[in-house]
mmCIF file of C-alpha atoms in Angstrom:
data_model
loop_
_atom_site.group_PDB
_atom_site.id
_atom_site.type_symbol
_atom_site.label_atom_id
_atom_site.label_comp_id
_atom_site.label_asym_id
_atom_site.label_seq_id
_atom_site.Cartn_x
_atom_site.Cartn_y
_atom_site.Cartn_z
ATOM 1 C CA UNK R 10 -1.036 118.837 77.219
ATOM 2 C CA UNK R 11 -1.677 120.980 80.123
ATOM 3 C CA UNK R 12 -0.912 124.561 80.892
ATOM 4 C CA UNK R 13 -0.471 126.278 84.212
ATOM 5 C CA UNK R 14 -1.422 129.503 85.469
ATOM 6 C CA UNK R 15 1.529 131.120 87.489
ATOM 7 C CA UNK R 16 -0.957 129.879 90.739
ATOM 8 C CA UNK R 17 -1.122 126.649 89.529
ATOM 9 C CA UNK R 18 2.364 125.696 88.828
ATOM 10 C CA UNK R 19 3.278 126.885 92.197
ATOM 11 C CA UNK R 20 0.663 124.529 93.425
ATOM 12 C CA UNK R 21 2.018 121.594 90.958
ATOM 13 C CA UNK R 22 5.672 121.960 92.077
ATOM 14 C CA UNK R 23 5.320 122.364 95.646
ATOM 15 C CA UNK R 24 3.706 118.797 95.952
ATOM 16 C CA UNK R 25 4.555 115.415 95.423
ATOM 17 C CA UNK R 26 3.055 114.785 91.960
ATOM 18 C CA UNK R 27 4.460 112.639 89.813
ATOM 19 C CA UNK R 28 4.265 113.996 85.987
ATOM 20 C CA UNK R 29 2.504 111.887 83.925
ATOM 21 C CA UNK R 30 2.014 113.863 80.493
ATOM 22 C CA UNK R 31 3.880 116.681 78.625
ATOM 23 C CA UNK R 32 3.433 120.333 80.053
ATOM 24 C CA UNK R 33 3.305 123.296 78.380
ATOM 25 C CA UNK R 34 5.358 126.554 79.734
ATOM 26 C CA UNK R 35 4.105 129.975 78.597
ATOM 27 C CA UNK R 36 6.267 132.759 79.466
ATOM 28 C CA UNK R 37 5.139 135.971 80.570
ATOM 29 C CA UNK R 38 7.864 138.349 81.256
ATOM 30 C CA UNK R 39 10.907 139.960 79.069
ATOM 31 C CA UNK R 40 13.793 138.886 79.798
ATOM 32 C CA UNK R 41 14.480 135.587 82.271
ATOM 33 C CA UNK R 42 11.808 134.020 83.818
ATOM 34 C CA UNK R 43 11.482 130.362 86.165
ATOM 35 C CA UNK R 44 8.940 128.766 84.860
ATOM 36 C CA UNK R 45 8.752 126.137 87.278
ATOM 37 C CA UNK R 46 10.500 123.250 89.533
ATOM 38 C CA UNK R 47 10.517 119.994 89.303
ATOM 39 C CA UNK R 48 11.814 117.303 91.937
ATOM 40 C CA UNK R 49 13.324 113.847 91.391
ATOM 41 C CA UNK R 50 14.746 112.853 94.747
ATOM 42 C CA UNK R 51 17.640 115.116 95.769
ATOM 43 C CA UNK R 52 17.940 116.986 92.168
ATOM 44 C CA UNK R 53 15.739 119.833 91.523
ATOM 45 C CA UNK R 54 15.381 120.926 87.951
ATOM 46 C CA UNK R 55 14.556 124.348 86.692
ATOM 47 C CA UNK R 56 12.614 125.039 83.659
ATOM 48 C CA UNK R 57 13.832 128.459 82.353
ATOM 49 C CA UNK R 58 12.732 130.835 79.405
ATOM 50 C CA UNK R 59 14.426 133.400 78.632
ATOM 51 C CA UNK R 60 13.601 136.415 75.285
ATOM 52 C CA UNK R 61 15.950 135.505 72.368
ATOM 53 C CA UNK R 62 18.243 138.924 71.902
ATOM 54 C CA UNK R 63 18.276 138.422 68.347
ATOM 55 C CA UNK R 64 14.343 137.917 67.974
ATOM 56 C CA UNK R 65 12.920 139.212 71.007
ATOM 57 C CA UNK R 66 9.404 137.851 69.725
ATOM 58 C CA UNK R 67 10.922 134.573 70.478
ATOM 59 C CA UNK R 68 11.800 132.881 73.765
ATOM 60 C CA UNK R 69 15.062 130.167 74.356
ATOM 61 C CA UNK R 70 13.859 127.197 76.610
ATOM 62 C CA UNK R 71 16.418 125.375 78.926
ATOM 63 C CA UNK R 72 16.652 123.260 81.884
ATOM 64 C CA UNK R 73 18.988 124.435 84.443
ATOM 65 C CA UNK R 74 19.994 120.975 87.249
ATOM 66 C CA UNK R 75 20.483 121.382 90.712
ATOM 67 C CA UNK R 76 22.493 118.571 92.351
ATOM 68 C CA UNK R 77 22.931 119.165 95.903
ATOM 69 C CA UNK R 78 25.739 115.937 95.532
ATOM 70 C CA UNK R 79 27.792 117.551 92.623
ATOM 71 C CA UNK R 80 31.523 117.085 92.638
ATOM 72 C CA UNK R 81 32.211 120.687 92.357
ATOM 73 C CA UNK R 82 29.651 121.649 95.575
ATOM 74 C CA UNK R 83 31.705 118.856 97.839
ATOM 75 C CA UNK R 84 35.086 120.518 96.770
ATOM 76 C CA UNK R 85 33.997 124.131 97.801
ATOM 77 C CA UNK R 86 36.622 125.352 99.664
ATOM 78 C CA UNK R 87 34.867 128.941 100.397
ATOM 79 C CA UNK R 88 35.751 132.525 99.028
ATOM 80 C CA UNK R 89 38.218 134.702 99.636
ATOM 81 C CA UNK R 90 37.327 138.083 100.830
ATOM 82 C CA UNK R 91 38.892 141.100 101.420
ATOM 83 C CA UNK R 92 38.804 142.027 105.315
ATOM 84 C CA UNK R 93 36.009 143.560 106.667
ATOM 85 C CA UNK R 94 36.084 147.196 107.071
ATOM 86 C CA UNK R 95 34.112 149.825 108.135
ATOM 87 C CA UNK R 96 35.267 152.384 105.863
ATOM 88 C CA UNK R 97 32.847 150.900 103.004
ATOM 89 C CA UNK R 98 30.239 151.588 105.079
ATOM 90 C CA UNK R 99 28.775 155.363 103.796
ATOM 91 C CA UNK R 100 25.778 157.065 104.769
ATOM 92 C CA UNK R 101 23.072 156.687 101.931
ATOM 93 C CA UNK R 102 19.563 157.087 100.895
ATOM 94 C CA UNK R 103 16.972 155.586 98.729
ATOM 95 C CA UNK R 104 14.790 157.112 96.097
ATOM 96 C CA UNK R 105 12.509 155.343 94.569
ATOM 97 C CA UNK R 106 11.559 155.575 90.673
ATOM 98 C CA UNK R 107 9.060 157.802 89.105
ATOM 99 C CA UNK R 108 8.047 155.763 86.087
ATOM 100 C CA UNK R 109 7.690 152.186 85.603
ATOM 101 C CA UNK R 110 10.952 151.349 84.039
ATOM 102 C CA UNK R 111 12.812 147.921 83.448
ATOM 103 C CA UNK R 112 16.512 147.604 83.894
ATOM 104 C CA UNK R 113 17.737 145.685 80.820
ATOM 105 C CA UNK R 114 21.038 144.594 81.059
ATOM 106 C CA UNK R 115 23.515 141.863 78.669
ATOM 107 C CA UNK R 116 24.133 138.431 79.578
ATOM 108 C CA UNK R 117 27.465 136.376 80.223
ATOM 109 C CA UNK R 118 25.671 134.170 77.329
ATOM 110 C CA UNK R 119 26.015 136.538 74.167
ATOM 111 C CA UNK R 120 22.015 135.431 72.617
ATOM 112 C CA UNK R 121 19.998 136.874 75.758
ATOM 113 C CA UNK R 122 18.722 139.538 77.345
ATOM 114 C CA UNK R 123 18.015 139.715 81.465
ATOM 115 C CA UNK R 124 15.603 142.021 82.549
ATOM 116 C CA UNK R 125 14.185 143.736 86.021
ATOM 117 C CA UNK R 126 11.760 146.144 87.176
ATOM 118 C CA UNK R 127 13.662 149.336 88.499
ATOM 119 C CA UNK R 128 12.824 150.014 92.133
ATOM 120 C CA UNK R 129 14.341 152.850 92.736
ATOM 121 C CA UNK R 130 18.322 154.313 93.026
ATOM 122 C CA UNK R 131 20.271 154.031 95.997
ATOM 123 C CA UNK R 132 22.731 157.326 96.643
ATOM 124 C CA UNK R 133 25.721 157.979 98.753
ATOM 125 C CA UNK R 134 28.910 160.113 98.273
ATOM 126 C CA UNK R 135 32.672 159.124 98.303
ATOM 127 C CA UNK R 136 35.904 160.525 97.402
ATOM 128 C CA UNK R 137 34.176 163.996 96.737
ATOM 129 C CA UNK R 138 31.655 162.583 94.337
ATOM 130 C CA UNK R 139 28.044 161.637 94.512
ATOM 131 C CA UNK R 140 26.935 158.447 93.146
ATOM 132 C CA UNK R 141 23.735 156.751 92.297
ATOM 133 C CA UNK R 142 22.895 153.090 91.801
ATOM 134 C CA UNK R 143 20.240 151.249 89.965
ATOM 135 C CA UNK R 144 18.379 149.012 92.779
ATOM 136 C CA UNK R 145 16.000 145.980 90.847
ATOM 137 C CA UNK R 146 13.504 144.050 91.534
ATOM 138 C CA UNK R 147 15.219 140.175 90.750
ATOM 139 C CA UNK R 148 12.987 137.740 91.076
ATOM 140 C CA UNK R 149 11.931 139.403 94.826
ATOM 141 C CA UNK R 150 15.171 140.165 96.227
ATOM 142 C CA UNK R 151 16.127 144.075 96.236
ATOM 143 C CA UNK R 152 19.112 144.132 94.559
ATOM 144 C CA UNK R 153 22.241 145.925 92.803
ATOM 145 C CA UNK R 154 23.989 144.916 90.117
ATOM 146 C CA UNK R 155 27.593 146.864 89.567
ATOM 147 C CA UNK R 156 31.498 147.135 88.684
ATOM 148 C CA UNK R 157 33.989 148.781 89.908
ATOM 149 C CA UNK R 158 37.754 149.648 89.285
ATOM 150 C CA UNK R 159 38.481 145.678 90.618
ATOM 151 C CA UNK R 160 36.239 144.208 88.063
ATOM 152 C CA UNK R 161 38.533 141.922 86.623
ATOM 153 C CA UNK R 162 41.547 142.336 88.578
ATOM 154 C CA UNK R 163 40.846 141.040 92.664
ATOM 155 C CA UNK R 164 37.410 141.169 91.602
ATOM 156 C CA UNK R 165 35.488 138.750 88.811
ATOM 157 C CA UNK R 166 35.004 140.020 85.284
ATOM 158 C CA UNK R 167 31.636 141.065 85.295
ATOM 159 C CA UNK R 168 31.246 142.406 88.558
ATOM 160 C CA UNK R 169 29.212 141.739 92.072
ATOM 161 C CA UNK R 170 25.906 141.986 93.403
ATOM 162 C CA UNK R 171 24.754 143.678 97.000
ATOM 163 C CA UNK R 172 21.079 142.556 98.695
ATOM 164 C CA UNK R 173 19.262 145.069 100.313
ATOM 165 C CA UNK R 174 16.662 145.061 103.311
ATOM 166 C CA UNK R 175 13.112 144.975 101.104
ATOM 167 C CA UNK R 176 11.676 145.804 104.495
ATOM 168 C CA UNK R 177 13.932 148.789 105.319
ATOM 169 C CA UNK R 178 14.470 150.112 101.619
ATOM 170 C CA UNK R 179 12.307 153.277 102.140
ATOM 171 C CA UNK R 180 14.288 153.669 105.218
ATOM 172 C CA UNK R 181 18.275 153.240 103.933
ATOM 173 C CA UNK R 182 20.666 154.808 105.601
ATOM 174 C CA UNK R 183 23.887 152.976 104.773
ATOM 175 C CA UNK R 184 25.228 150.772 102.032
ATOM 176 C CA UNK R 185 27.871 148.208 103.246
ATOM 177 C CA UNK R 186 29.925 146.849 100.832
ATOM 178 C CA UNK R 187 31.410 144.362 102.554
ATOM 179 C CA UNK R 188 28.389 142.443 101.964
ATOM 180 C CA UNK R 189 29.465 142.504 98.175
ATOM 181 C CA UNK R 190 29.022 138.708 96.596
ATOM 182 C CA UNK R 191 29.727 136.841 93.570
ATOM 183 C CA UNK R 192 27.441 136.383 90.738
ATOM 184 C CA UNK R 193 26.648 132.333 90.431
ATOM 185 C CA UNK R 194 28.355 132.517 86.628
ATOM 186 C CA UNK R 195 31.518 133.295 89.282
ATOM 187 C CA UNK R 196 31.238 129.088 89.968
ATOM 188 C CA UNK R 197 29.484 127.835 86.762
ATOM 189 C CA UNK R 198 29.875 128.035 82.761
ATOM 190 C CA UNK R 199 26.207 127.482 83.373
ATOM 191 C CA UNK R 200 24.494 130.632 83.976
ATOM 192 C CA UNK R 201 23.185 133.624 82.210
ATOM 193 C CA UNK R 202 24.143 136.316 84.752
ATOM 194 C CA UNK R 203 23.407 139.860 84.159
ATOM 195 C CA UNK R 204 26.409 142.292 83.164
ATOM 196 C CA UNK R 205 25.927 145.127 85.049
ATOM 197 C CA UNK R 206 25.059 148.366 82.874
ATOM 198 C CA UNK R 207 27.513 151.064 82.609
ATOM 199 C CA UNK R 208 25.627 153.439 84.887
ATOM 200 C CA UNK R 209 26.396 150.963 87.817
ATOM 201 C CA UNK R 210 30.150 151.355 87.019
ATOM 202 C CA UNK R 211 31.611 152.844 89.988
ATOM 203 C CA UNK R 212 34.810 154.872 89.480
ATOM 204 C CA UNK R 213 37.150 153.430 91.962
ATOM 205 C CA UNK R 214 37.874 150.741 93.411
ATOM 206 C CA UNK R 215 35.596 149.137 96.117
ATOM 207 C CA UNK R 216 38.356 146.849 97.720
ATOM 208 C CA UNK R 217 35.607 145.076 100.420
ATOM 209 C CA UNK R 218 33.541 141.761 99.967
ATOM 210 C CA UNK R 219 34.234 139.400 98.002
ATOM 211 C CA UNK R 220 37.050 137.950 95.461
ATOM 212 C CA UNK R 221 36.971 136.368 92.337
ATOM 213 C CA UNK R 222 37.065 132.584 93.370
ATOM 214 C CA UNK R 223 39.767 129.998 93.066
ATOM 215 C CA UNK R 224 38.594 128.144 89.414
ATOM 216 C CA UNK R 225 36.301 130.777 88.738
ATOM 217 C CA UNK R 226 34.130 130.003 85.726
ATOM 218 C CA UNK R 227 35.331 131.670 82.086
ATOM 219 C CA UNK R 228 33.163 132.647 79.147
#
């Protein structure tokens, strides 16, 4: 069998190499992690681990397909949204952690855990309160997981997710939340999103970016 370093696999599933003998995955992180990628034609398949919530010694194995030709991708009719506006635009700043801290949140799938290192706490005021967000590292993007007073209602059940500049974080000045998007459990029963964590619960409603989707995915 053959094992990969972290290099290696990148290596392996960036070429053309046709798989000729079982592989062995060893996972390294706590919480979800991409193991690797493998191509056949237009499908790309993702081998995931991800810690077991109820043994956290342990680690759940799946493969997660990527059809570019699926029925459901040709029928995508796009999101609704509400209208842009520039009064969810605030003033805010960044701070970054102190201590090396991971951001451990529930899953849409009951039996696992989803973890990211903290990168700091983005801060801005509205409706005469100040409030702070948790900003993670996600598998490289800078990003924040949260609710609000829609989640639920306009807005799907578990909440949305904003992207921020990695290459302007030190230098934030505004959050837009018209920029606000659906998790991918929003369009598939097969996903293990996040739920945000009840510090990322913002008090009111944030009636800007996106809406649940037509058919959205229960679980």
């Amino acid at each position: 069998m053959l094992v990969y370093t972290p290099e290696e696999r990148a290596q392996v599933y960036n070429a053309e190499t046709l798989v000729e003998q079982p592989l062995v995955f060893v996972p390294t992180a706590f919480g979800e992690e991409a193991l690797g990628y493998l191509d056949y034609g237009d499908i790309r398949i993702e081998v995931n681990a991800q810690t077991n919530l109820n043994d956290q010694n342990n680690h759940l194995f799946w493969l997660r397909v990527k059809d570019p030709d699926a029925e459901r991708r040709k029928a995508f009719k796009g999101i609704e949204h509400f209208p842009i506006d520039r009064r969810w635009r605030f003033p805010a700043t960044f701070r970054r952690a102190d201590d090396d801290e991971l951001d451990i949140h529930d899953s849409v799938v009951k039996t696992v855990l989803q973890s990211y290192p903290v990168l700091g706490f983005v801060e801005f005021d509205y409706g005469g309160g100040h409030h702070s967000l948790v900003v993670s590292n996600v598998f490289g993007h800078v990003t924040v997981f949260f609710s609000d007073e829609t989640t639920g209602k306009e807005t799907y059940g578990i909440g949305r997710v904003l992207h921020l500049d990695p290459l302007k974080l030190d230098a934030l000045d505004v959050i837009d939340f018209n920029y606000a998007f659906n998790y991918p459990c929003a369009f598939s029963p097969y996903c293990t999103c996040p739920i945000p964590s009840r510090r990322n619960h913002l008090p009111f409603a944030v009636t800007a970016g996106e809406k649940t989707p037509e058919d959205s995915a229960q679980y």
